[in-house]
């Protein structure tokens, strides 16, 4: 299809969809109520729907009083039955696909159901909306004149009892319409390669001579790929290879630790970064403004949202609240009910609302990834703000990091212990530590109270991580590529101890 025609079709679709977005922005609570009642009625004849008498549910209050909040562990038995080929357990449409996800805290795999409705009305709809929003904000964009370099997971799809499981990106690629491959690079064969390190070079070889206009993938792994491209081509920056590159769509992990490194290899002020918030369980939010760190919560993808306060005066209340009851500045755990049959399901992420008209959010971390060994309630958002300040003041750059508590022993007070792999090390590690500690106290009042006069916490301990430490650690766990990520903060010392031991050894 000629480029002008592609742009015309895209423009027509854009105008139609932007109008639909304006409706859910204007009537968010009505849209969410409609989503909930449609989901309940759709599943009323399933095993779960009959158990909770979905047919008689007419409003949110009835739903909340009748259906319990659940986690993967609670729902796992039903999912396993679905994987073995049973149908109509928690969703009426037969589910053939299960997204395999080990997360970062558990070696045992999770298998998240992916229904035909969630593929079409959530994941694929969100991909289209991302383009619509970007083009609406940047009418001069030439993205359709070239290809999108996509970086997905490294797992193949496995068949089992008539169902399939694998990395979400592999499921999405495998079900994508045939024409979509023409606008993407690399091709499906390379995209679905299993061995990450072999795949890296194969992607470089296939893409360096393409006209790439956009990038899509997780920041940590995309950075590995782009640096491999530069090493292979011996170029100074990415625009020497792909001069028409104009935007990077990223998600999966916070972009902040990688921002400066991207600016160095993509040195063009007009280059755009667009963030998304998606997971195996669904696609939740999209950056809807240029040069913004806020994400618009997408309310019409067949997902009903609830929130459990994790901070503020309501933090002691573990009952979820609907969208209409949220407040600005509170840290919430995300609860979802979806068109893949997840009912009041704890995603494991925490978010904070930055706006309620429209509803915009920031992802603040994971419910299990924080340090609260001494009442300091340190979350990933706190850590990354403080690290950003410390690196700026010490002219250093961070590749990866993790932190954990040093527990009290006898009369010894506690502390936090960090291991940080730097791309550019600070000249004075003591100054870096003092700057980080001070920044954490300014950002987090609970941490400041515990650090006051070393009342409960001593100053932090920081270790230099050797080059490729975190890459090697993930490699030993077979977690290279895809959505795999380093656990930033932990209430236990498990990850830290493993990394400290590896830090003493030679790179793999």
Short mmCIF file of C-alpha atoms in Angstrom, two decimals, residues 13-468:
data_model
loop_
_atom_site.label_atom_id
_atom_site.label_comp_id
_atom_site.label_asym_id
_atom_site.label_seq_id
_atom_site.Cartn_x
_atom_site.Cartn_y
_atom_site.Cartn_z
CA UNK A 13 -9.00 5.75 11.95
CA UNK A 14 -7.23 8.26 14.20
CA UNK A 15 -10.10 10.76 14.15
CA UNK A 16 -12.66 8.03 14.86
CA UNK A 17 -10.76 6.57 17.80
CA UNK A 18 -9.74 9.89 19.35
CA UNK A 19 -13.47 10.70 19.59
CA UNK A 20 -14.04 7.42 21.46
CA UNK A 21 -11.23 8.26 23.87
CA UNK A 22 -12.79 11.64 24.52
CA UNK A 23 -15.98 9.84 25.58
CA UNK A 24 -14.30 7.72 28.27
CA UNK A 25 -12.31 10.76 29.41
CA UNK A 26 -15.57 12.73 29.80
CA UNK A 27 -17.61 9.90 31.35
CA UNK A 28 -15.04 7.66 33.08
CA UNK A 29 -17.27 6.25 35.81
CA UNK A 30 -20.12 5.43 33.43
CA UNK A 31 -17.70 3.68 31.08
CA UNK A 32 -16.17 1.64 33.89
CA UNK A 33 -19.59 0.67 35.26
CA UNK A 34 -20.60 -0.47 31.77
CA UNK A 35 -17.39 -2.51 31.42
CA UNK A 36 -18.00 -4.26 34.75
CA UNK A 37 -21.63 -5.18 34.00
CA UNK A 38 -20.72 -6.45 30.52
CA UNK A 39 -17.98 -8.68 31.99
CA UNK A 40 -20.30 -10.05 34.66
CA UNK A 41 -23.09 -10.78 32.19
CA UNK A 42 -20.67 -12.30 29.70
CA UNK A 43 -19.41 -14.77 32.32
CA UNK A 44 -22.70 -15.49 34.13
CA UNK A 45 -22.87 -19.09 32.87
CA UNK A 46 -19.27 -19.99 33.67
CA UNK A 47 -18.45 -22.13 36.67
CA UNK A 48 -17.25 -19.09 38.57
CA UNK A 49 -20.20 -16.97 37.40
CA UNK A 50 -22.71 -19.51 38.68
CA UNK A 51 -20.87 -19.83 41.99
CA UNK A 52 -21.17 -16.08 42.66
CA UNK A 53 -24.55 -15.70 40.90
CA UNK A 54 -23.26 -13.17 38.38
CA UNK A 55 -26.67 -13.08 36.72
CA UNK A 56 -28.16 -11.18 39.67
CA UNK A 57 -25.32 -8.62 39.97
CA UNK A 58 -26.60 -5.21 38.89
CA UNK A 59 -24.03 -2.78 40.33
CA UNK A 60 -20.51 -2.42 41.71
CA UNK A 61 -21.55 -2.76 45.35
CA UNK A 62 -23.09 -6.18 44.75
CA UNK A 63 -20.04 -7.28 42.81
CA UNK A 64 -17.62 -6.08 45.53
CA UNK A 65 -19.61 -7.71 48.33
CA UNK A 66 -19.87 -11.05 46.55
CA UNK A 67 -16.60 -11.66 44.70
CA UNK A 68 -13.38 -11.86 46.76
CA UNK A 69 -10.07 -10.25 45.88
CA UNK A 70 -7.70 -12.89 44.57
CA UNK A 71 -4.05 -13.48 43.70
CA UNK A 72 -2.36 -15.83 41.27
CA UNK A 73 -1.82 -18.38 44.02
CA UNK A 74 -5.55 -18.37 44.81
CA UNK A 75 -6.56 -18.56 41.15
CA UNK A 76 -3.88 -21.01 40.04
CA UNK A 77 -6.01 -24.16 40.36
CA UNK A 78 -8.63 -22.79 37.95
CA UNK A 79 -5.94 -21.61 35.52
CA UNK A 80 -4.27 -25.03 35.58
CA UNK A 81 -7.58 -26.69 34.73
CA UNK A 82 -7.90 -24.26 31.81
CA UNK A 83 -4.42 -25.15 30.62
CA UNK A 84 -5.41 -28.80 30.64
CA UNK A 85 -8.20 -28.05 28.17
CA UNK A 86 -11.23 -27.47 30.41
CA UNK A 87 -13.49 -24.66 29.21
CA UNK A 88 -16.05 -22.29 30.72
CA UNK A 89 -14.40 -22.19 34.14
CA UNK A 90 -13.82 -18.45 34.56
CA UNK A 91 -14.47 -17.14 31.02
CA UNK A 92 -16.98 -18.42 28.42
CA UNK A 93 -14.78 -18.19 25.34
CA UNK A 94 -12.32 -21.11 24.99
CA UNK A 95 -8.85 -19.92 26.00
CA UNK A 96 -6.04 -21.39 23.93
CA UNK A 97 -3.26 -19.04 25.01
CA UNK A 98 -1.51 -18.60 28.35
CA UNK A 99 1.21 -15.98 28.80
CA UNK A 100 4.10 -17.47 30.75
CA UNK A 101 5.58 -15.10 33.28
CA UNK A 102 7.97 -15.87 36.10
CA UNK A 103 8.06 -12.26 37.31
CA UNK A 104 11.08 -11.29 39.39
CA UNK A 105 10.24 -12.80 42.76
CA UNK A 106 9.36 -16.39 42.01
CA UNK A 107 11.18 -19.00 39.94
CA UNK A 108 7.90 -20.90 39.41
CA UNK A 109 6.19 -19.83 36.22
CA UNK A 110 2.84 -18.12 36.17
CA UNK A 111 0.43 -18.77 33.30
CA UNK A 112 -1.87 -15.83 32.64
CA UNK A 113 -4.96 -16.56 30.48
CA UNK A 114 -5.12 -14.64 27.19
CA UNK A 115 -8.58 -14.82 25.63
CA UNK A 116 -9.48 -13.87 22.04
CA UNK A 117 -11.27 -10.81 23.50
CA UNK A 118 -8.21 -9.68 25.47
CA UNK A 119 -6.04 -10.07 22.37
CA UNK A 120 -8.32 -8.03 20.12
CA UNK A 121 -10.03 -5.59 22.49
CA UNK A 122 -7.10 -4.95 24.81
CA UNK A 123 -3.59 -5.75 23.57
CA UNK A 124 -4.09 -5.08 19.86
CA UNK A 125 -6.50 -2.20 20.50
CA UNK A 126 -3.87 -0.58 22.70
CA UNK A 127 -1.20 -0.93 20.02
CA UNK A 128 -3.47 0.90 17.59
CA UNK A 129 -4.33 3.54 20.20
CA UNK A 130 -0.65 4.15 20.86
CA UNK A 131 -0.15 5.01 17.19
CA UNK A 132 -3.32 7.12 17.16
CA UNK A 133 -2.21 9.17 20.15
CA UNK A 134 1.31 9.62 18.83
CA UNK A 135 0.13 10.71 15.37
CA UNK A 136 -2.51 13.01 16.85
CA UNK A 137 0.20 14.74 18.91
CA UNK A 138 2.71 14.75 16.04
CA UNK A 139 0.87 15.28 12.73
CA UNK A 140 4.18 15.77 10.92
CA UNK A 141 5.34 12.25 11.87
CA UNK A 142 6.74 10.04 9.10
CA UNK A 143 6.63 6.79 11.06
CA UNK A 144 4.72 4.92 8.35
CA UNK A 145 7.45 5.58 5.79
CA UNK A 146 9.61 2.96 7.50
CA UNK A 147 9.48 0.03 9.89
CA UNK A 148 9.17 -0.46 13.64
CA UNK A 149 12.00 -2.36 15.29
CA UNK A 150 10.27 -4.53 17.87
CA UNK A 151 12.13 -6.34 20.62
CA UNK A 152 10.05 -9.07 22.21
CA UNK A 153 10.71 -12.04 24.44
CA UNK A 154 12.95 -14.97 23.65
CA UNK A 155 10.64 -17.87 24.38
CA UNK A 156 9.08 -20.22 21.88
CA UNK A 157 5.48 -21.32 22.16
CA UNK A 158 4.77 -24.72 23.64
CA UNK A 159 1.70 -26.88 23.02
CA UNK A 160 -0.04 -28.65 25.89
CA UNK A 161 -3.47 -30.34 25.94
CA UNK A 162 -4.69 -28.22 23.04
CA UNK A 163 -3.54 -24.99 24.65
CA UNK A 164 -0.34 -23.01 24.10
CA UNK A 165 1.87 -21.02 26.43
CA UNK A 166 4.84 -18.75 26.01
CA UNK A 167 6.05 -15.20 26.38
CA UNK A 168 3.26 -12.64 25.84
CA UNK A 169 5.18 -10.97 23.02
CA UNK A 170 5.48 -14.34 21.27
CA UNK A 171 1.72 -14.87 21.57
CA UNK A 172 1.05 -11.40 20.17
CA UNK A 173 3.44 -11.92 17.25
CA UNK A 174 2.07 -15.39 16.54
CA UNK A 175 -1.52 -14.09 16.32
CA UNK A 176 -0.73 -10.85 14.50
CA UNK A 177 -2.39 -10.35 11.08
CA UNK A 178 -0.06 -11.25 8.22
CA UNK A 179 0.14 -7.67 6.92
CA UNK A 180 1.48 -6.38 10.25
CA UNK A 181 4.81 -8.14 9.70
CA UNK A 182 5.48 -5.94 6.66
CA UNK A 183 5.66 -2.85 8.89
CA UNK A 184 7.92 -4.48 11.50
CA UNK A 185 11.46 -5.70 11.75
CA UNK A 186 12.92 -8.23 12.41
CA UNK A 187 10.65 -10.86 10.86
CA UNK A 188 8.76 -13.37 12.95
CA UNK A 189 11.40 -16.07 12.63
CA UNK A 190 14.09 -13.93 14.27
CA UNK A 191 11.65 -12.26 16.69
CA UNK A 192 10.71 -15.65 18.15
CA UNK A 193 14.24 -17.06 18.41
CA UNK A 194 14.80 -18.79 21.74
CA UNK A 195 18.46 -18.08 22.52
CA UNK A 196 18.77 -14.43 23.57
CA UNK A 197 22.43 -13.86 22.72
CA UNK A 198 22.15 -15.48 19.27
CA UNK A 199 18.96 -13.53 18.71
CA UNK A 200 20.69 -10.20 19.47
CA UNK A 201 23.14 -10.57 16.62
CA UNK A 202 20.47 -11.93 14.29
CA UNK A 203 18.34 -8.83 14.94
CA UNK A 204 21.31 -6.55 14.26
CA UNK A 205 22.14 -8.34 11.02
CA UNK A 206 18.54 -8.18 9.78
CA UNK A 207 17.75 -4.59 10.79
CA UNK A 208 20.84 -2.44 10.17
CA UNK A 209 20.00 -2.02 6.49
CA UNK A 210 16.28 -1.41 7.04
CA UNK A 211 14.63 2.00 7.20
CA UNK A 212 13.74 1.98 10.90
CA UNK A 213 11.49 4.84 12.05
CA UNK A 214 10.43 3.62 15.51
CA UNK A 215 11.57 1.36 18.34
CA UNK A 216 9.44 -0.73 20.71
CA UNK A 217 10.62 -2.75 23.69
CA UNK A 218 11.75 -2.86 27.33
CA UNK A 219 14.38 -0.13 28.06
CA UNK A 220 16.98 -2.39 29.67
CA UNK A 221 17.03 -4.92 26.82
CA UNK A 222 16.59 -2.35 24.04
CA UNK A 223 19.70 -0.60 25.37
CA UNK A 224 21.62 -3.87 25.07
CA UNK A 225 20.43 -4.21 21.47
CA UNK A 226 21.28 -0.63 20.50
CA UNK A 227 24.75 -0.90 21.99
CA UNK A 228 25.24 -4.14 20.05
CA UNK A 229 24.19 -2.27 16.88
CA UNK A 230 26.79 0.42 17.58
CA UNK A 231 29.53 -2.14 18.30
CA UNK A 232 28.72 -4.04 15.09
CA UNK A 233 28.60 -0.98 12.86
CA UNK A 234 31.34 1.01 14.64
CA UNK A 235 29.12 4.09 14.54
CA UNK A 236 29.02 6.87 17.14
CA UNK A 237 25.25 7.06 17.57
CA UNK A 238 22.08 5.37 16.34
CA UNK A 239 21.04 8.12 13.89
CA UNK A 240 24.10 7.31 11.77
CA UNK A 241 22.45 3.93 11.13
CA UNK A 242 18.77 4.87 11.15
CA UNK A 243 18.57 8.60 10.29
CA UNK A 244 14.76 8.54 10.05
CA UNK A 245 14.23 7.16 13.57
CA UNK A 246 11.75 9.42 15.39
CA UNK A 247 10.19 7.68 18.42
CA UNK A 248 10.81 4.97 21.03
CA UNK A 249 7.77 3.26 22.61
CA UNK A 250 8.89 1.74 25.90
CA UNK A 251 7.48 -0.01 28.95
CA UNK A 252 8.04 -2.90 31.34
CA UNK A 253 10.48 -1.13 33.67
CA UNK A 254 11.06 2.46 34.73
CA UNK A 255 12.86 4.49 32.10
CA UNK A 256 14.60 6.83 34.57
CA UNK A 257 17.75 4.74 35.25
CA UNK A 258 18.41 4.53 31.50
CA UNK A 259 17.39 8.01 30.33
CA UNK A 260 20.87 9.57 30.16
CA UNK A 261 22.33 6.56 28.36
CA UNK A 262 19.59 6.81 25.71
CA UNK A 263 20.21 10.53 25.27
CA UNK A 264 23.88 9.80 24.53
CA UNK A 265 23.23 7.26 21.78
CA UNK A 266 20.12 9.09 20.47
CA UNK A 267 21.42 12.69 20.51
CA UNK A 268 18.53 14.49 18.84
CA UNK A 269 16.34 16.93 20.77
CA UNK A 270 13.24 16.30 18.67
CA UNK A 271 13.39 12.52 19.19
CA UNK A 272 10.28 11.34 21.08
CA UNK A 273 9.86 8.87 23.93
CA UNK A 274 6.43 7.38 24.61
CA UNK A 275 5.79 5.20 27.65
CA UNK A 276 3.23 2.43 27.94
CA UNK A 277 2.04 0.34 30.89
CA UNK A 278 1.21 -3.22 29.96
CA UNK A 279 1.62 -6.69 31.42
CA UNK A 280 0.66 -10.27 30.67
CA UNK A 281 -2.66 -9.54 32.40
CA UNK A 282 -3.56 -6.64 30.12
CA UNK A 283 -2.72 -3.26 28.66
CA UNK A 284 -3.53 -0.50 31.13
CA UNK A 285 -2.20 2.95 30.25
CA UNK A 286 -0.54 5.03 27.52
CA UNK A 287 1.38 8.30 27.58
CA UNK A 288 -0.99 10.68 25.81
CA UNK A 289 1.14 13.85 25.73
CA UNK A 290 4.54 14.65 24.25
CA UNK A 291 7.37 14.95 26.77
CA UNK A 292 5.27 13.71 29.70
CA UNK A 293 5.83 11.15 32.42
CA UNK A 294 2.10 10.64 33.05
CA UNK A 295 0.05 7.84 31.51
CA UNK A 296 -3.62 7.99 30.55
CA UNK A 297 -5.56 5.11 32.14
CA UNK A 298 -7.40 3.38 29.29
CA UNK A 299 -10.93 2.65 30.47
CA UNK A 300 -12.59 0.81 27.56
CA UNK A 301 -10.34 -2.21 26.97
CA UNK A 302 -12.58 -4.69 28.81
CA UNK A 303 -10.75 -4.14 32.10
CA UNK A 304 -12.48 -2.95 35.28
CA UNK A 305 -10.13 -1.27 37.74
CA UNK A 306 -10.04 -1.21 41.53
CA UNK A 307 -7.38 0.08 43.90
CA UNK A 308 -6.13 -0.76 47.40
CA UNK A 309 -4.53 2.19 49.24
CA UNK A 310 -0.92 1.45 50.18
CA UNK A 311 -0.16 4.85 51.72
CA UNK A 312 -1.95 7.81 53.25
CA UNK A 313 -4.74 7.81 55.86
CA UNK A 314 -6.63 4.97 54.15
CA UNK A 315 -3.67 2.58 54.02
CA UNK A 316 -5.02 0.48 56.87
CA UNK A 317 -8.14 -0.26 54.83
CA UNK A 318 -7.47 -3.28 52.66
CA UNK A 319 -10.83 -3.12 50.85
CA UNK A 320 -10.48 -2.08 47.20
CA UNK A 321 -12.09 1.14 46.01
CA UNK A 322 -13.42 1.94 42.52
CA UNK A 323 -12.00 4.59 40.21
CA UNK A 324 -14.54 7.16 41.42
CA UNK A 325 -13.05 7.08 44.95
CA UNK A 326 -9.33 7.49 44.22
CA UNK A 327 -7.33 10.51 45.37
CA UNK A 328 -4.21 12.22 44.11
CA UNK A 329 -0.85 11.38 45.66
CA UNK A 330 -1.84 8.04 47.24
CA UNK A 331 0.09 4.89 46.41
CA UNK A 332 -2.38 2.19 45.30
CA UNK A 333 -2.09 -1.52 44.58
CA UNK A 334 -3.82 -2.28 41.27
CA UNK A 335 -6.73 -4.76 41.16
CA UNK A 336 -8.25 -5.79 37.82
CA UNK A 337 -11.23 -7.69 36.45
CA UNK A 338 -10.67 -8.58 32.80
CA UNK A 339 -12.09 -9.98 29.57
CA UNK A 340 -9.72 -12.93 29.97
CA UNK A 341 -11.49 -14.12 33.14
CA UNK A 342 -9.34 -12.62 35.90
CA UNK A 343 -11.71 -11.50 38.68
CA UNK A 344 -10.59 -8.90 41.23
CA UNK A 345 -7.03 -10.00 40.56
CA UNK A 346 -3.97 -8.45 42.25
CA UNK A 347 -1.54 -7.51 39.48
CA UNK A 348 1.30 -6.86 41.92
CA UNK A 349 1.99 -3.30 40.71
CA UNK A 350 1.55 -0.03 42.56
CA UNK A 351 0.46 3.20 40.90
CA UNK A 352 -0.19 6.82 41.88
CA UNK A 353 -2.72 9.16 40.31
CA UNK A 354 -1.28 12.42 39.02
CA UNK A 355 -4.60 13.65 37.60
CA UNK A 356 -8.25 12.70 38.00
CA UNK A 357 -9.62 14.70 35.07
CA UNK A 358 -8.61 12.83 33.02
CA UNK A 359 -7.31 9.88 35.03
CA UNK A 360 -3.56 9.80 34.59
CA UNK A 361 -1.13 7.68 36.57
CA UNK A 362 2.50 6.90 37.25
CA UNK A 363 3.72 3.39 37.99
CA UNK A 364 5.51 3.53 41.35
CA UNK A 365 6.71 -0.06 41.80
CA UNK A 366 5.71 -3.54 42.82
CA UNK A 367 3.74 -4.51 45.93
CA UNK A 368 6.47 -7.00 46.84
CA UNK A 369 9.38 -4.79 45.78
CA UNK A 370 9.98 -2.31 48.54
CA UNK A 371 11.98 -2.10 51.75
CA UNK A 372 9.96 -1.77 54.92
CA UNK A 373 12.08 -3.73 57.38
CA UNK A 374 12.16 -0.82 59.83
CA UNK A 375 8.98 1.12 58.95
CA UNK A 376 10.73 3.23 56.32
CA UNK A 377 8.34 2.29 53.45
CA UNK A 378 10.92 2.82 50.70
CA UNK A 379 9.41 2.23 47.27
CA UNK A 380 11.03 2.07 43.83
CA UNK A 381 9.80 5.54 42.87
CA UNK A 382 11.65 6.99 45.91
CA UNK A 383 14.82 5.07 45.06
CA UNK A 384 14.91 6.15 41.43
CA UNK A 385 14.31 9.83 42.20
CA UNK A 386 17.13 9.76 44.75
CA UNK A 387 19.49 7.89 42.41
CA UNK A 388 18.77 10.40 39.65
CA UNK A 389 19.80 13.24 41.94
CA UNK A 390 22.90 11.41 43.19
CA UNK A 391 24.12 10.56 39.69
CA UNK A 392 23.53 14.12 38.48
CA UNK A 393 25.55 15.63 41.35
CA UNK A 394 28.40 13.12 41.03
CA UNK A 395 28.55 12.94 37.20
CA UNK A 396 27.93 9.19 37.24
CA UNK A 397 25.69 6.80 35.31
CA UNK A 398 23.94 3.66 36.53
CA UNK A 399 23.38 0.46 34.56
CA UNK A 400 21.47 -1.56 37.20
CA UNK A 401 21.02 -1.70 40.97
CA UNK A 402 19.33 -3.51 43.82
CA UNK A 403 19.06 -2.90 47.55
CA UNK A 404 18.04 -4.82 50.67
CA UNK A 405 18.06 -4.36 54.45
CA UNK A 406 20.91 -5.05 56.82
CA UNK A 407 18.96 -6.46 59.74
CA UNK A 408 19.64 -5.50 63.35
CA UNK A 409 21.90 -7.81 65.35
CA UNK A 410 22.12 -7.33 69.08
CA UNK A 411 22.90 -3.67 69.69
CA UNK A 412 23.80 -3.06 66.03
CA UNK A 413 21.33 -0.89 64.18
CA UNK A 414 19.94 -1.67 60.77
CA UNK A 415 20.80 -0.11 57.42
CA UNK A 416 20.21 -0.45 53.70
CA UNK A 417 22.79 -2.19 51.52
CA UNK A 418 23.05 -1.40 47.81
CA UNK A 419 24.97 -2.96 44.96
CA UNK A 420 25.17 -0.70 41.92
CA UNK A 421 26.66 -1.40 38.52
CA UNK A 422 27.82 1.91 37.07
CA UNK A 423 28.45 2.76 33.44
CA UNK A 424 30.38 5.78 34.71
CA UNK A 425 31.52 5.45 38.30
CA UNK A 426 31.43 8.42 40.69
CA UNK A 427 34.90 9.72 41.52
CA UNK A 428 34.02 9.67 45.20
CA UNK A 429 31.76 6.81 46.33
CA UNK A 430 31.43 8.35 49.81
CA UNK A 431 30.00 11.55 48.30
CA UNK A 432 27.64 9.49 46.14
CA UNK A 433 26.45 7.62 49.24
CA UNK A 434 25.91 10.82 51.23
CA UNK A 435 24.03 12.42 48.34
CA UNK A 436 21.81 9.36 47.87
CA UNK A 437 21.10 9.14 51.61
CA UNK A 438 20.22 12.83 51.83
CA UNK A 439 17.99 12.65 48.76
CA UNK A 440 16.11 9.64 50.17
CA UNK A 441 15.50 11.57 53.39
CA UNK A 442 14.16 14.54 51.44
CA UNK A 443 11.83 12.34 49.38
CA UNK A 444 10.63 9.90 52.06
CA UNK A 445 9.72 11.25 55.52
CA UNK A 446 9.52 7.74 57.03
CA UNK A 447 13.07 7.01 55.91
CA UNK A 448 14.18 10.41 57.24
CA UNK A 449 12.64 9.66 60.65
CA UNK A 450 14.50 6.34 60.90
CA UNK A 451 17.76 7.99 59.80
CA UNK A 452 17.48 10.96 62.21
CA UNK A 453 20.55 10.82 64.44
CA UNK A 454 20.97 7.19 63.28
CA UNK A 455 17.94 6.45 65.47
CA UNK A 456 17.03 3.17 63.76
CA UNK A 457 19.02 3.14 60.53
CA UNK A 458 22.72 3.76 60.03
CA UNK A 459 23.96 5.29 56.80
CA UNK A 460 23.65 2.97 53.80
CA UNK A 461 26.36 0.63 52.54
CA UNK A 462 27.12 0.74 48.82
CA UNK A 463 29.11 -1.74 46.71
CA UNK A 464 30.43 -1.26 43.19
CA UNK A 465 29.03 -3.96 40.94
CA UNK A 466 31.45 -5.30 38.34
CA UNK A 467 30.74 -4.90 34.64
CA UNK A 468 27.87 -7.13 33.37
#
